PDB file of C-alpha atoms in Angstrom:
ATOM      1  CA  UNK N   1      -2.625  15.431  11.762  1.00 85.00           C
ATOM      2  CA  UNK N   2      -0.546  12.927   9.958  1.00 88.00           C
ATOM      3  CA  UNK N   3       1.873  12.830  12.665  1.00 90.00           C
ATOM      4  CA  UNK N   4      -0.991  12.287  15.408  1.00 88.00           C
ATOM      5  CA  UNK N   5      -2.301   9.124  13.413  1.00 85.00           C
ATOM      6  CA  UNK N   6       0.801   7.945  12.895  1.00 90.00           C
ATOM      7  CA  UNK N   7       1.524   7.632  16.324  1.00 90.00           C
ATOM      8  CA  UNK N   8      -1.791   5.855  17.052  1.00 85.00           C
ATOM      9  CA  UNK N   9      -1.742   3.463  14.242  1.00 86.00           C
ATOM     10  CA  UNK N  10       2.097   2.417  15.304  1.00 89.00           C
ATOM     11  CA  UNK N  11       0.647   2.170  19.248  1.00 90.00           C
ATOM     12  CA  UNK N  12      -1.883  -0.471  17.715  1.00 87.00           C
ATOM     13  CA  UNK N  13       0.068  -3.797  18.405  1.00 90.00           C
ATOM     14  CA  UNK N  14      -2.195  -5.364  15.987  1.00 88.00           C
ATOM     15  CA  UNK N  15      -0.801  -2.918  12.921  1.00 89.00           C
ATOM     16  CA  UNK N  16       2.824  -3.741  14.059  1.00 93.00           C
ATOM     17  CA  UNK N  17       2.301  -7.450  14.165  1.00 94.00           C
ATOM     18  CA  UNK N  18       1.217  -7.387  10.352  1.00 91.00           C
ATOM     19  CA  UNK N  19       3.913  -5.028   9.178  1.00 93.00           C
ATOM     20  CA  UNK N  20       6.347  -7.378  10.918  1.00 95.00           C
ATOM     21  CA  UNK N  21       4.973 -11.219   9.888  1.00 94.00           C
ATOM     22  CA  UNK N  22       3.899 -10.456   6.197  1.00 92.00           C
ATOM     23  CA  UNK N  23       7.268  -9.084   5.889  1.00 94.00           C
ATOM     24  CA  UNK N  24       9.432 -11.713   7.452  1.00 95.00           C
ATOM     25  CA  UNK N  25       7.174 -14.558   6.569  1.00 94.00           C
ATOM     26  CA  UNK N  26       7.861 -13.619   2.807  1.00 92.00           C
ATOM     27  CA  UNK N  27      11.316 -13.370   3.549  1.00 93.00           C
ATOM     28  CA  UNK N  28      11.861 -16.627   5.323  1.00 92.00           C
ATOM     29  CA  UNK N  29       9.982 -18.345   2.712  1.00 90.00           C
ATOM     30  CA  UNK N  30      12.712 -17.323  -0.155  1.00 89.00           C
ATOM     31  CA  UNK N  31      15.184 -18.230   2.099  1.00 88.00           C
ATOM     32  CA  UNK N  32      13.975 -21.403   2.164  1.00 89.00           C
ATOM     33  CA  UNK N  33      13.121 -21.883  -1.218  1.00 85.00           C
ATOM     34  CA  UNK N  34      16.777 -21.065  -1.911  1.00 82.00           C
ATOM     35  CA  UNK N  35      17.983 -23.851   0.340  1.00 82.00           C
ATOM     36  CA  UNK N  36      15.438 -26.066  -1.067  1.00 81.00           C
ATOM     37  CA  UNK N  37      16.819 -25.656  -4.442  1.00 76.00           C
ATOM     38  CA  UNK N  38      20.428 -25.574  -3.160  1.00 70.00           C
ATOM     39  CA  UNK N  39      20.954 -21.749  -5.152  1.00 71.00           C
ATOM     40  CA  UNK N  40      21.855 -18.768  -3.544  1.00 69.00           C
ATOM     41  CA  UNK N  41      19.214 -16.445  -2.915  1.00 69.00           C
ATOM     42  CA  UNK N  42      18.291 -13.555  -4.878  1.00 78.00           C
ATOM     43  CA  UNK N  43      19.661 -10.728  -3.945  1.00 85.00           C
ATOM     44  CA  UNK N  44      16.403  -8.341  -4.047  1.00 88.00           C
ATOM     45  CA  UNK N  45      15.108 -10.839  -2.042  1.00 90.00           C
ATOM     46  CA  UNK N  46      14.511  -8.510   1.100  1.00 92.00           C
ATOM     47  CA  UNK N  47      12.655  -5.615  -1.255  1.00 92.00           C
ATOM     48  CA  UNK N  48      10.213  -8.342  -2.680  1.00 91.00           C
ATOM     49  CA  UNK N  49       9.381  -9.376   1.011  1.00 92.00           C
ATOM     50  CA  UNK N  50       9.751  -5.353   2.145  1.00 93.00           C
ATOM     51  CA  UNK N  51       7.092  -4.401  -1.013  1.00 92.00           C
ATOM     52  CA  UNK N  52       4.956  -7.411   0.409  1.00 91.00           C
ATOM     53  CA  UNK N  53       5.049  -5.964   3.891  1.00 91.00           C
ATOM     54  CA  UNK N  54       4.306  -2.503   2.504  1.00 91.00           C
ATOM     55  CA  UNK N  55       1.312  -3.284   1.016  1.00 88.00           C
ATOM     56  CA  UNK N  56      -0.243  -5.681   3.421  1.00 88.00           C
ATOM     57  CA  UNK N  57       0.231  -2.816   6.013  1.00 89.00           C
ATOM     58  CA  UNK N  58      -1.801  -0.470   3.279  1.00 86.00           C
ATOM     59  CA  UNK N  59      -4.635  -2.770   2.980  1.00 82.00           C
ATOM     60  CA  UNK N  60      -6.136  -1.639   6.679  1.00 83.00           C
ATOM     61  CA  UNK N  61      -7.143   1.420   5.007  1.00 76.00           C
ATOM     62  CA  UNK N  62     -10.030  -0.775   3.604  1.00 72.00           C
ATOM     63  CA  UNK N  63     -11.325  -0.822   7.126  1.00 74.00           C
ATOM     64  CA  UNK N  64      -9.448   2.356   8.615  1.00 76.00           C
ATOM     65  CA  UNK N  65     -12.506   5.303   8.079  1.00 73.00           C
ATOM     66  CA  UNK N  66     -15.154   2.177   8.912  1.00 70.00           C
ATOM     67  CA  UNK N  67     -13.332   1.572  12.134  1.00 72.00           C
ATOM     68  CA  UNK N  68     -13.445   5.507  12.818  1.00 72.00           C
ATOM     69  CA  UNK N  69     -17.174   5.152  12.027  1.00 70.00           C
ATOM     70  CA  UNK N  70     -17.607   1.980  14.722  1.00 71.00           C
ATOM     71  CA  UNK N  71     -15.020   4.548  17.450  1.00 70.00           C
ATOM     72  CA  UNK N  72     -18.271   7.275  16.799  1.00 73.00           C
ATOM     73  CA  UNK N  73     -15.222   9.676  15.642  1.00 72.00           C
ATOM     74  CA  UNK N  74     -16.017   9.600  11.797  1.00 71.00           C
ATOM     75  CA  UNK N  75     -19.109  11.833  12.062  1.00 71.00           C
ATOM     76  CA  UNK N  76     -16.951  14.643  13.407  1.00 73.00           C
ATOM     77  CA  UNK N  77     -14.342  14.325  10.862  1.00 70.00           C
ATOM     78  CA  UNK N  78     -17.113  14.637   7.998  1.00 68.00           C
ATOM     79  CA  UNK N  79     -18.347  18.008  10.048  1.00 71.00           C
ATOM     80  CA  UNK N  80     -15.560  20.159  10.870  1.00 71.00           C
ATOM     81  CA  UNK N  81     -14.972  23.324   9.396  1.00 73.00           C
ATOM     82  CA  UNK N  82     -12.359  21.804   6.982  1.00 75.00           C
ATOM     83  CA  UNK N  83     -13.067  19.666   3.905  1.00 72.00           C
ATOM     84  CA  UNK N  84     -13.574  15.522   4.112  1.00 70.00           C
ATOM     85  CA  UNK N  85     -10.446  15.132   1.969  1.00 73.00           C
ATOM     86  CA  UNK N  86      -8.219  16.961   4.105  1.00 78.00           C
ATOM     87  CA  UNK N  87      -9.451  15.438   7.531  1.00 80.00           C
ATOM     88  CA  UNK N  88      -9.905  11.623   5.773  1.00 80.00           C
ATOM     89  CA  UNK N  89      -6.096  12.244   4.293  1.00 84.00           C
ATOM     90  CA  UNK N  90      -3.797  11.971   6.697  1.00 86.00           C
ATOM     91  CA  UNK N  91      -5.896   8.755   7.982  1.00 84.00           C
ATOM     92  CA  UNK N  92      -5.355   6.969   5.149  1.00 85.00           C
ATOM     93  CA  UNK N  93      -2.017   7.956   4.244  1.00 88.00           C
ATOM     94  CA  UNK N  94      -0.917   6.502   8.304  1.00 89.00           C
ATOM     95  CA  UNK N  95      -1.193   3.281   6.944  1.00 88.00           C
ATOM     96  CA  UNK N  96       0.806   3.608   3.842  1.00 88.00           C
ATOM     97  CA  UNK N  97       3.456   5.857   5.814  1.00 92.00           C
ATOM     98  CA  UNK N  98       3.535   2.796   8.433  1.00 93.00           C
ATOM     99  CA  UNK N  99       4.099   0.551   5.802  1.00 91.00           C
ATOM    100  CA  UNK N 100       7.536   2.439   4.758  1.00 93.00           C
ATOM    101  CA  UNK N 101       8.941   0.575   8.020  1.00 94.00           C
ATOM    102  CA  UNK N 102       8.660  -2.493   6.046  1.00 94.00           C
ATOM    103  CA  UNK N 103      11.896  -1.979   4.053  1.00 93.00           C
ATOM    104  CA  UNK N 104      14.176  -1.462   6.752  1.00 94.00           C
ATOM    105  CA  UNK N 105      13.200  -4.717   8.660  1.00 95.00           C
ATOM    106  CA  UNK N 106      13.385  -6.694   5.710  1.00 94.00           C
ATOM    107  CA  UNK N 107      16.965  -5.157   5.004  1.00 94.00           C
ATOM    108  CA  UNK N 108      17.788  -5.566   8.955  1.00 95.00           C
ATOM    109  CA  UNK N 109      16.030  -9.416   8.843  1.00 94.00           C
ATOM    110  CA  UNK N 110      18.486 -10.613   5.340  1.00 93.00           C
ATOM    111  CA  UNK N 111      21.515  -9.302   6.968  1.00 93.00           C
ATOM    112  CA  UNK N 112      20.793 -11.687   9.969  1.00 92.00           C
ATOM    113  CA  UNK N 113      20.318 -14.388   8.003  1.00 88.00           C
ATOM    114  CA  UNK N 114      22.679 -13.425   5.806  1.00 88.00           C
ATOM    115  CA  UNK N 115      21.100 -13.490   2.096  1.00 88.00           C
ATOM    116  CA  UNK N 116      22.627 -11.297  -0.350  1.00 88.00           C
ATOM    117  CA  UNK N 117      22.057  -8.147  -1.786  1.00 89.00           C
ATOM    118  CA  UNK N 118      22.015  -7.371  -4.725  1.00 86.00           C
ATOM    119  CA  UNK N 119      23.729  -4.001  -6.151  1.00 85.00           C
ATOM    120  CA  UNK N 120      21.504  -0.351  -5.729  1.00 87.00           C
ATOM    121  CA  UNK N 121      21.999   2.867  -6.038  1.00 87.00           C
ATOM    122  CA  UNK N 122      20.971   5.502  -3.455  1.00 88.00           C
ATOM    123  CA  UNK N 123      18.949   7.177  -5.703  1.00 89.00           C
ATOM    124  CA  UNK N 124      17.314   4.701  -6.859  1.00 88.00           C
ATOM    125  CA  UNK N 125      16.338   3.423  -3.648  1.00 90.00           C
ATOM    126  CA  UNK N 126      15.462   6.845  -2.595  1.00 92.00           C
ATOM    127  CA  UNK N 127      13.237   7.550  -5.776  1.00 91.00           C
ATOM    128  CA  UNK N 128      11.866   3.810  -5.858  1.00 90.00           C
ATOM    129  CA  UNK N 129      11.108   3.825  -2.359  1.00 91.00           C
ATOM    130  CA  UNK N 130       8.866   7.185  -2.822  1.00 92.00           C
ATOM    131  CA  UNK N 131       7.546   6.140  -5.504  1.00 92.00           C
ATOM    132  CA  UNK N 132       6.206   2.545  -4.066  1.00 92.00           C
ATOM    133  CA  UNK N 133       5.200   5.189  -0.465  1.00 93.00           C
ATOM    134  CA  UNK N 134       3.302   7.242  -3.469  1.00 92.00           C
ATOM    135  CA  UNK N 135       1.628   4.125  -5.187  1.00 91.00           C
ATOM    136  CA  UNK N 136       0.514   2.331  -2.370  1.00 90.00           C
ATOM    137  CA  UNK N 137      -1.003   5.962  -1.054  1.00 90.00           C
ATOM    138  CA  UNK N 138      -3.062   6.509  -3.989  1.00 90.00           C
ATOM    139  CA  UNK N 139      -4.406   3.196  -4.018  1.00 88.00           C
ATOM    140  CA  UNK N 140      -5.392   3.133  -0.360  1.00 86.00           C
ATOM    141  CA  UNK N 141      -6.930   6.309  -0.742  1.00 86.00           C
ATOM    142  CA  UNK N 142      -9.334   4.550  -3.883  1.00 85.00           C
ATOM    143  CA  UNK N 143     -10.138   1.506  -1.539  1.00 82.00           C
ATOM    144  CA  UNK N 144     -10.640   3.319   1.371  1.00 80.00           C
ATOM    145  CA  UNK N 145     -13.161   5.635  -0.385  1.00 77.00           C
ATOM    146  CA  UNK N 146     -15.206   2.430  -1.702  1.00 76.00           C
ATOM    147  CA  UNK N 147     -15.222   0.569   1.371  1.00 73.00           C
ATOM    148  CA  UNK N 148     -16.615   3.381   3.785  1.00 70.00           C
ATOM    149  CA  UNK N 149     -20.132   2.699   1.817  1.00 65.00           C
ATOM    150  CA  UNK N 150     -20.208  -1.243   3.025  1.00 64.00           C
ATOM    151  CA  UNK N 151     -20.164  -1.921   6.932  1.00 62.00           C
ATOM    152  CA  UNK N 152     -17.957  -4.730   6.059  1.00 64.00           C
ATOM    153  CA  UNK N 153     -14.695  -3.471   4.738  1.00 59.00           C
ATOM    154  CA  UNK N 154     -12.459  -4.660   7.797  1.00 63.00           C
ATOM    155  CA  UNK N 155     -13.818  -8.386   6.327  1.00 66.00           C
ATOM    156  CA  UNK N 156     -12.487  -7.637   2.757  1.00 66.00           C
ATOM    157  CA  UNK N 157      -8.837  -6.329   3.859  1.00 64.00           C
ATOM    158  CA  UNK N 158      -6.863  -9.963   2.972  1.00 65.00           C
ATOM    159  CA  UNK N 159      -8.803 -10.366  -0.850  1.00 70.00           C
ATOM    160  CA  UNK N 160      -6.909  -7.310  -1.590  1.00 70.00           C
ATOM    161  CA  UNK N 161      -3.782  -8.493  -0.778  1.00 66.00           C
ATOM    162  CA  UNK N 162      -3.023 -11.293  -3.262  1.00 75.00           C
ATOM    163  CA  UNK N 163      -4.245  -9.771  -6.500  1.00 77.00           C
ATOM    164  CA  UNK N 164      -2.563  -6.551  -5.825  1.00 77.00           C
ATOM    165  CA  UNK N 165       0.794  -8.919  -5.006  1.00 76.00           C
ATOM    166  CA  UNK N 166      -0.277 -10.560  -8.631  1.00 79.00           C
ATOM    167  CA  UNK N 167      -0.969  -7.549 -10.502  1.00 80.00           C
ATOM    168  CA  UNK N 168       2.527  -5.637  -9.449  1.00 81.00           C
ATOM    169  CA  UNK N 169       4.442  -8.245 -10.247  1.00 79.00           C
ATOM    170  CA  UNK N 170       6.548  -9.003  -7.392  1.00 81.00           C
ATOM    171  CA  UNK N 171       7.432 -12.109  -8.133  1.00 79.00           C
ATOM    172  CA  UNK N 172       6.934 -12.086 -11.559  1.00 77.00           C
ATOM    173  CA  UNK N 173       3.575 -13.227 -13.603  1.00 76.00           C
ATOM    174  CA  UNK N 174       2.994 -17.091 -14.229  1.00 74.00           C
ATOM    175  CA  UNK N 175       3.435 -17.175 -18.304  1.00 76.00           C
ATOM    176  CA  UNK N 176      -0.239 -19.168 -17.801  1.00 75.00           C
ATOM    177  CA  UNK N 177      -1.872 -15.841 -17.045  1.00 76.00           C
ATOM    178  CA  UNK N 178       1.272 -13.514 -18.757  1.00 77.00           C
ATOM    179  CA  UNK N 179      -0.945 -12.548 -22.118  1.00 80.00           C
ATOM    180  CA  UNK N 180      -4.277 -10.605 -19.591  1.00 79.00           C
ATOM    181  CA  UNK N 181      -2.799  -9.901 -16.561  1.00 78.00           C
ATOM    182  CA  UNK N 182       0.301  -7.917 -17.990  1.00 78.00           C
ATOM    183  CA  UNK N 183      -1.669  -5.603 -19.572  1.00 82.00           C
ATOM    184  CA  UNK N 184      -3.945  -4.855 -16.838  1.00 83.00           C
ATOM    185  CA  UNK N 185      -0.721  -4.628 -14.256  1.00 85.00           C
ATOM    186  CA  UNK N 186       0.264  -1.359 -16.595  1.00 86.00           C
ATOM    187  CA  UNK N 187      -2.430   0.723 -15.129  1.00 88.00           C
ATOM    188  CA  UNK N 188      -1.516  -0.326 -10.955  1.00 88.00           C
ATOM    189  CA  UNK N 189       0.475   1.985  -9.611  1.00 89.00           C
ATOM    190  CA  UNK N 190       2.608  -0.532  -7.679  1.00 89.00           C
ATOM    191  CA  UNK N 191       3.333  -2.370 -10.760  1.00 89.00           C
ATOM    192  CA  UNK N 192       5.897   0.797 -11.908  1.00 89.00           C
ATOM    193  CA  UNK N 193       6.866   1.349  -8.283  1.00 89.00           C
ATOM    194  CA  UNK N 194       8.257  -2.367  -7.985  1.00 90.00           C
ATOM    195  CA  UNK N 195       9.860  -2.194 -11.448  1.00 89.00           C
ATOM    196  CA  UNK N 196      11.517   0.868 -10.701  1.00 88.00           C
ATOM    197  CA  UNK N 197      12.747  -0.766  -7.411  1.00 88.00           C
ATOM    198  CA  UNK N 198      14.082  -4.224  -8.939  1.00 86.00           C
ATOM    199  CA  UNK N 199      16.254  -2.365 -11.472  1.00 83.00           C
ATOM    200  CA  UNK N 200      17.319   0.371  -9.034  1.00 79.00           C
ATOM    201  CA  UNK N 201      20.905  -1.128  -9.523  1.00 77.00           C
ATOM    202  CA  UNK N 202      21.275   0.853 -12.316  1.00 80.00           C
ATOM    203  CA  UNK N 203      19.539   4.317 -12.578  1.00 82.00           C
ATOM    204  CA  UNK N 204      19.157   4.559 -16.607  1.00 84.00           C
ATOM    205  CA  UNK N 205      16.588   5.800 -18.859  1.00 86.00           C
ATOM    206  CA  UNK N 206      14.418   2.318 -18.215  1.00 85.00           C
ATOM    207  CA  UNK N 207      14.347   3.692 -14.554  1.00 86.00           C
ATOM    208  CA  UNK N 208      13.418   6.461 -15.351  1.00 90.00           C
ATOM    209  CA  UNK N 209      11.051   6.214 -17.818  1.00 90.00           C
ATOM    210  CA  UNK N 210       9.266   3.460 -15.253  1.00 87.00           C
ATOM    211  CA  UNK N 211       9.097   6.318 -12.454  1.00 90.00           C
ATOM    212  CA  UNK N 212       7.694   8.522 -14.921  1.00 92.00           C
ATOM    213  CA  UNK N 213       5.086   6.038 -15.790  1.00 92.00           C
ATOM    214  CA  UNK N 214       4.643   5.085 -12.279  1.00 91.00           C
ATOM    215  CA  UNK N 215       4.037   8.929 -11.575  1.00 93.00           C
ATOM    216  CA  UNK N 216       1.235   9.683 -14.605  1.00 94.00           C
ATOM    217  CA  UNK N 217      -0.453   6.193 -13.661  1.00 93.00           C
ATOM    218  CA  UNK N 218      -0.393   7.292  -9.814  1.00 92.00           C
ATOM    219  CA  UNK N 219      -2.241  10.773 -10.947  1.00 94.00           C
ATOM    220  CA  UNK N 220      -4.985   8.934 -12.657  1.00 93.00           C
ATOM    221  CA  UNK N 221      -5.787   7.107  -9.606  1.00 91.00           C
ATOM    222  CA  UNK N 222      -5.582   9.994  -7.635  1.00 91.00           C
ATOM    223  CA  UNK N 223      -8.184  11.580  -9.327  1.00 91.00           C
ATOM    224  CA  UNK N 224     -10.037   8.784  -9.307  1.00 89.00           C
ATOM    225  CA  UNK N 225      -9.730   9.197  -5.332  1.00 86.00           C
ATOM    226  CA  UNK N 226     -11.029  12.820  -5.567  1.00 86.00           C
ATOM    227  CA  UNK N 227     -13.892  11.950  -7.440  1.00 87.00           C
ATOM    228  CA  UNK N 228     -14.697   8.831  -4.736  1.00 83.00           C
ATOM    229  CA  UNK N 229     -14.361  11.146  -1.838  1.00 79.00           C
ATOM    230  CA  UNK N 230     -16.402  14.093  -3.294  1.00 81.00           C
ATOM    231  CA  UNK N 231     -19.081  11.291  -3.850  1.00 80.00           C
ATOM    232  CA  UNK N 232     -18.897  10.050  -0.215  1.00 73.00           C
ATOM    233  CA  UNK N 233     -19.108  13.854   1.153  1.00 71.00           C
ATOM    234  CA  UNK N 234     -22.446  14.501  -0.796  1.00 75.00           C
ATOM    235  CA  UNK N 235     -23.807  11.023   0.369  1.00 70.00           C
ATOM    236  CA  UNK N 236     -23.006  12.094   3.777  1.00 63.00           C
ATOM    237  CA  UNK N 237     -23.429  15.514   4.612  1.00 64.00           C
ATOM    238  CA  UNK N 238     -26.173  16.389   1.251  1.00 64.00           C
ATOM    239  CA  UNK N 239     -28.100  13.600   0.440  1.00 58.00           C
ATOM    240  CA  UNK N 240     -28.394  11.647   3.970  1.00 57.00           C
ATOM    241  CA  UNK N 241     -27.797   8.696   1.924  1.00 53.00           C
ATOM    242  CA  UNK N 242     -24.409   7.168   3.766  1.00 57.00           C
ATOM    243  CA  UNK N 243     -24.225   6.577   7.323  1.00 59.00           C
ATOM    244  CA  UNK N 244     -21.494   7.940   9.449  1.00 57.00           C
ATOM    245  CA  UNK N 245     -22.422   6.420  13.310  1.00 55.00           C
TER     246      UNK N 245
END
């Protein structure tokens, strides 16, 4: 099932469009910046606009199970013979496995314009990149779960974007903000993933203890996403109280 809506979110032009501009828009813009200053670029510049692309791609699952509800398909999702989680699942998680194309272009889009790149193991790429797939998985499935009971999710994709950006810490935290934001950013999931990426250079016991953190925070929001969905099953299919046409 995964593999089927795969294939129909990456046949959505619109989908490919966003994975492809928030990615190389973030990109271009540190290139310039660089020549702006007259410094070389930084050399994780491609995963910072790669994360951005990866996430902007995951915040359609805001609207993704409202959009199956305007298609008319949603109803028969919620009344097969298999549990809501497991059909809702691999809808979600097409977004977030999209998303994954993200680092690739970015790498493919800094070798063209040749910015440099900064040192990284394979396994910490490997782990990192799982780890961000993971984050941004458990997340969508949270906000996709809350925005199936409003009609207008689709409208509230892009306010999800920024704070998310913010809260991770892809580009650092403004010292303004430094002494309440930090301490929120420990319990998002991206915030370990990204951490774990920008230090993949060297895969010591800081990476790993930030994967391990990443993992344990990532768990917590999972369940969080069970409880959600078992609430939007017994709206739909016990109480009447949720829509699903």
């Amino acid at each position: 099932m995964l593999r089927f809506h795969l294939a129909l979110f990456a046949r959505n032009s619109f989908f490919v469009q966003l994975m492809l501009t928030s990615t190389l828009s973030v990109l271009a813009l540190q290139a310039i910046a660089a020549l702006a200053s007259d410094s070389p670029a930084d050399g994780t510049a491609w995963l910072r606009a790669g994360m951005v692309g990866m996430w902007s791609v995951s915040t359609v699952a805001a609207g993704l199970i409202g959009y199956q509800r305007f298609q008319g398909t949603l109803v028969h999702l919620a009344m097969s013979p298999r549990s809501l989680a497991s059909t809702l699942t691999p809808l979600i998680a097409s977004a977030a496995s999209f998303g994954l194309l993200a680092l690739p272009t970015a790498a493919a889009a800094a070798w063209v314009l040749r910015l440099p790149f900064a040192p990284i193991s394979a396994v910490g790429l490997l782990v990192g990149g799982t780890l961000l797939w993971a984050s941004c998985l458990v997340i969508s499935f949270v906000v996709a779960a809350l925005f199936v009971l409003t009609p207008n999710a689709i409208t509230y994709e892009g306010l999800l974007l920024v704070p998310l950006v913010l809260l991770s810490g892809i580009f650092g935290i403004p010292e303004s903000i430094r002494a309440w934001v930090a301490p929120l950013s420990y319990l998002v999931p991206t915030t370990h993933a990204v951490a774990a990426l920008l230090g993949a250079g060297t895969v010591d016991a800081a990476f790993w203890t930030r994967a391990g953190l990443g993992l344990l925070v990532s768990a917590g929001w999972l369940g969080g996403a069970v409880w959600l969905i078992r609430r939007v099953a017994k709206k739909a299919t016990r109480d009447g109280t949720l829509e699903l046409i």
